[in-house]
Amino acid sequence: GQSLEQPSEVTAVEGAIVQINCTYQTSGFYGLSWYQQHDGGAPTFLSYNGLDGLEETGRFSSFLSRSDSYGYLLLQELQMKDSASYFCAVRYNFNKFYFGSGTKLNVKP
Amino acid sequence: DVKVTQSSRYLVKRTGEKVFLECVQDMDHENMFWYRQDPGLGLRLIYFSYDVKMKEKGDIPEGYSVSREKKERFSLILESASTNQTSMYLCASTNTGSSGNTIYFGEGSWLTVV
């Protein structure tokens, strides 16, 4: 089976940096993705790590360590619009995706 | 832009009714998914289809069935709706291979079973 663990809620102030961790136990692991979901909206893709290391996309970065079964999403220069839920998801057995329960990020002024 | 369209955003159905949720994608993706999202539980995979007429059970298939007669269309069927199936249902699609790292989601269907 698959399992993912991520914190349920994180609070940070505008302009700060926040890191959301994700640990996984997965058979047939291919890679780790991150998705953002605003209240009432659909999840949207943020990043994907298939190999170890850091991927950077603007203010967002994502990291993967396959040997540690661990990854994180780093959000820099937080803005109020970053308040949302963030899901890590493992891609496994080539074409399947398993999602964590999500981390609600609250950005305060 | 990839578009995944779910035909119904909000539905209210009675217990025991048969419910159809329709999903269409316009990017010729091989893979389509139905997820269920409940507070605190994240997204749970109900069914997955990797080709026309092909399907695989996900983590919570009980009480659901699916149909994929055309590549662009993937339907979720609740044979006899129950109150514990009140939830938000998300349809999604991806390509196969390295271009399939991104999942594209529809806007969701909010189903209430009374």
Coordinates of C-alpha atoms in Angstrom, one line a residue:
Chain A
G1 CA 0.0 0.0 0.0
Q2 CA 0.8 3.6 0.0
S3 CA 1.1 6.1 2.8
L4 CA 1.9 9.8 3.0
E5 CA 2.4 12.1 6.0
Q6 CA 2.3 15.8 6.0
P7 CA 1.3 18.3 8.7
S8 CA -2.3 19.2 8.8
E9 CA -1.9 22.9 9.3
V10 CA 0.9 25.6 9.1
T11 CA 0.7 29.3 9.9
A12 CA 3.1 31.9 8.8
V13 CA 3.3 35.7 8.2
E14 CA 3.4 37.5 5.0
G15 CA 6.9 37.8 3.6
A16 CA 8.2 34.8 5.5
I17 CA 9.5 31.4 4.3
V18 CA 7.6 28.3 5.1
Q19 CA 8.5 24.6 4.5
I20 CA 5.9 21.8 4.2
N21 CA 7.3 18.4 4.7
C22 CA 6.1 15.1 3.3
T23 CA 7.2 11.6 4.1
Y24 CA 6.1 8.6 2.2
Q25 CA 6.0 4.8 2.1
T26 CA 5.4 3.7 -1.5
S27 CA 6.0 0.7 -3.6
G28 CA 6.7 1.3 -7.2
F29 CA 7.8 4.9 -6.5
Y30 CA 8.3 7.2 -9.5
G31 CA 8.2 10.7 -8.1
L32 CA 6.7 13.3 -5.8
S33 CA 4.4 16.1 -6.8
W34 CA 2.9 19.1 -5.1
Y35 CA -0.5 20.6 -5.7
Q36 CA -2.2 23.8 -4.4
Q37 CA -5.9 24.0 -3.8
H38 CA -7.8 27.2 -2.8
D39 CA -11.1 26.8 -1.0
G40 CA -13.8 25.7 -3.4
G41 CA -11.3 25.3 -6.2
A42 CA -9.6 22.4 -8.0
P43 CA -6.1 21.3 -7.2
T44 CA -3.5 22.8 -9.5
F45 CA 0.0 21.5 -10.2
L46 CA 3.0 23.2 -8.6
S47 CA 6.0 20.9 -9.1
Y48 CA 7.3 17.4 -9.6
N49 CA 10.5 15.8 -8.5
G50 CA 11.5 12.5 -10.2
L51 CA 15.1 12.7 -9.1
D52 CA 16.8 13.7 -5.9
G53 CA 17.4 17.4 -5.4
L54 CA 15.8 20.8 -5.6
E55 CA 13.5 22.1 -8.3
E56 CA 12.8 25.8 -8.3
T57 CA 9.9 27.6 -9.9
G58 CA 9.7 31.2 -8.9
R59 CA 8.9 31.6 -5.2
F60 CA 8.3 27.9 -4.9
S61 CA 10.9 25.1 -4.6
S62 CA 10.5 21.4 -4.1
F63 CA 13.0 18.9 -2.8
L64 CA 13.2 15.1 -2.9
S65 CA 15.4 12.6 -1.2
R66 CA 14.5 9.1 -2.4
S67 CA 16.8 7.4 0.1
D68 CA 15.0 9.1 2.9
S69 CA 11.5 8.8 1.4
Y70 CA 11.1 12.5 2.1
G71 CA 10.3 15.7 0.3
Y72 CA 9.3 19.2 1.0
L73 CA 7.8 22.3 -0.6
L74 CA 9.4 25.6 0.2
L75 CA 7.4 28.8 -0.3
Q76 CA 9.4 32.0 -0.1
E77 CA 8.2 35.7 0.2
L78 CA 4.8 34.5 1.3
Q79 CA 1.8 36.4 0.1
M80 CA -1.8 36.4 1.3
K81 CA -2.9 34.6 -1.9
D82 CA -0.7 31.6 -0.9
S83 CA -3.3 30.8 1.8
A84 CA -4.5 27.4 0.5
S85 CA -4.2 23.7 1.0
Y86 CA -1.1 22.0 -0.3
F87 CA -1.0 18.3 -1.2
C88 CA 1.9 16.1 -1.8
A89 CA 1.3 13.2 -4.1
V90 CA 3.4 10.2 -5.0
R91 CA 3.4 8.9 -8.6
Y92 CA 3.7 5.1 -8.4
N93 CA 3.4 2.1 -10.6
F94 CA 4.0 4.4 -13.6
N95 CA 0.6 6.0 -14.0
K96 CA -1.0 6.1 -10.5
F97 CA -1.0 9.0 -8.1
Y98 CA -1.6 8.8 -4.3
F99 CA -2.3 12.0 -2.4
G100 CA -1.6 13.0 1.2
S101 CA -4.4 14.5 3.3
G102 CA -3.1 18.0 2.7
T103 CA -1.6 20.9 4.7
K104 CA -3.7 24.0 5.2
L105 CA -1.4 27.0 5.0
N106 CA -2.6 30.2 6.8
V107 CA -0.8 33.3 5.8
K108 CA -1.3 36.2 8.3
P109 CA -0.6 39.9 7.6
Chain B
D1 CA -4.7 24.8 -22.1
V2 CA -5.9 21.5 -20.9
K3 CA -9.5 21.4 -20.0
V4 CA -11.2 18.8 -17.8
T5 CA -14.9 19.5 -17.7
Q6 CA -17.2 18.0 -15.1
S7 CA -20.8 18.3 -16.3
S8 CA -22.4 18.9 -12.9
R9 CA -21.0 21.2 -10.2
Y10 CA -23.8 20.7 -7.6
L11 CA -26.2 17.8 -7.3
V12 CA -28.7 16.7 -4.7
K13 CA -29.9 13.1 -5.0
R14 CA -32.0 10.8 -2.9
T15 CA -30.8 7.6 -1.2
G16 CA -31.1 4.7 -3.5
E17 CA -30.9 6.8 -6.7
K18 CA -28.5 5.9 -9.5
V19 CA -26.2 8.8 -10.1
F20 CA -24.0 9.6 -13.1
L21 CA -21.1 12.0 -12.9
E22 CA -19.6 12.8 -16.3
C23 CA -16.2 14.1 -17.2
V24 CA -14.6 15.1 -20.5
Q25 CA -11.0 16.1 -21.2
D26 CA -9.9 17.8 -24.4
M27 CA -6.1 16.9 -24.5
D28 CA -6.2 13.3 -25.8
H29 CA -4.9 12.0 -22.4
E30 CA -4.6 8.3 -22.0
N31 CA -5.2 8.3 -18.3
M32 CA -8.3 9.4 -16.4
F33 CA -9.1 9.3 -12.7
W34 CA -11.9 9.8 -10.3
Y35 CA -11.0 11.0 -6.8
R36 CA -13.2 11.7 -3.8
Q37 CA -12.3 14.5 -1.5
D38 CA -13.4 14.7 2.1
P39 CA -12.2 17.1 4.8
G40 CA -9.1 15.8 6.5
L41 CA -8.8 12.8 4.2
G42 CA -7.3 14.3 1.2
L43 CA -8.0 12.9 -2.3
R44 CA -8.8 9.2 -2.4
L45 CA -8.7 7.4 -5.7
I46 CA -11.9 5.6 -6.6
Y47 CA -11.1 4.3 -10.1
F48 CA -8.5 4.8 -12.7
S49 CA -8.6 4.2 -16.5
Y50 CA -5.5 4.0 -18.7
D51 CA -7.3 3.4 -22.0
V52 CA -10.7 3.1 -23.5
K53 CA -12.7 0.3 -21.9
M54 CA -9.8 -0.3 -19.4
K55 CA -10.2 0.4 -15.7
E56 CA -8.6 -0.4 -12.4
K57 CA -10.0 -0.1 -8.9
G58 CA -8.5 2.5 -6.7
D59 CA -8.5 2.6 -2.9
I60 CA -12.2 3.1 -2.4
P61 CA -14.1 1.5 -5.3
E62 CA -17.0 0.0 -3.2
G63 CA -20.3 1.4 -4.2
Y64 CA -19.0 2.9 -7.5
S65 CA -18.5 1.8 -11.0
V66 CA -17.0 3.6 -14.1
S67 CA -17.4 3.7 -17.8
R68 CA -14.9 4.8 -20.5
E69 CA -16.4 4.2 -23.9
K70 CA -14.5 7.0 -25.6
K71 CA -11.0 8.3 -24.9
E72 CA -12.1 11.8 -23.8
R73 CA -14.9 10.7 -21.5
F74 CA -14.9 9.0 -18.1
S75 CA -18.1 8.5 -16.2
L76 CA -18.5 7.7 -12.5
I77 CA -21.6 5.8 -11.5
L78 CA -23.1 5.4 -8.1
E79 CA -25.4 2.4 -8.5
S80 CA -27.5 3.1 -5.4
A81 CA -26.5 6.4 -3.7
S82 CA -26.1 6.4 0.0
T83 CA -25.6 9.3 2.5
N84 CA -22.0 8.3 3.1
Q85 CA -21.3 9.1 -0.5
T86 CA -22.0 12.8 0.1
S87 CA -18.7 14.3 -1.0
M88 CA -16.8 16.3 -3.6
Y89 CA -15.8 14.3 -6.6
L90 CA -12.9 15.3 -8.7
C91 CA -12.1 14.0 -12.2
A92 CA -8.6 14.3 -13.5
S93 CA -6.5 13.3 -16.5
T94 CA -2.8 12.9 -17.4
N95 CA -0.7 11.8 -20.3
T96 CA 1.5 8.6 -20.2
G97 CA 5.2 8.6 -19.6
S98 CA 7.4 11.6 -18.6
S99 CA 4.8 14.1 -19.8
G100 CA 2.3 12.5 -17.4
N101 CA 3.8 14.1 -14.3
T102 CA 1.1 16.7 -14.2
I103 CA -2.5 15.9 -13.3
Y104 CA -5.1 18.2 -14.6
F105 CA -8.3 18.4 -12.5
G106 CA -11.8 19.4 -13.2
E107 CA -13.6 21.9 -11.0
G108 CA -15.3 19.2 -9.0
S109 CA -18.8 17.9 -8.5
W110 CA -20.4 18.5 -5.1
L111 CA -22.8 15.6 -4.4
T112 CA -25.3 15.6 -1.6
V113 CA -27.3 12.4 -0.9
V114 CA -30.3 12.9 1.3

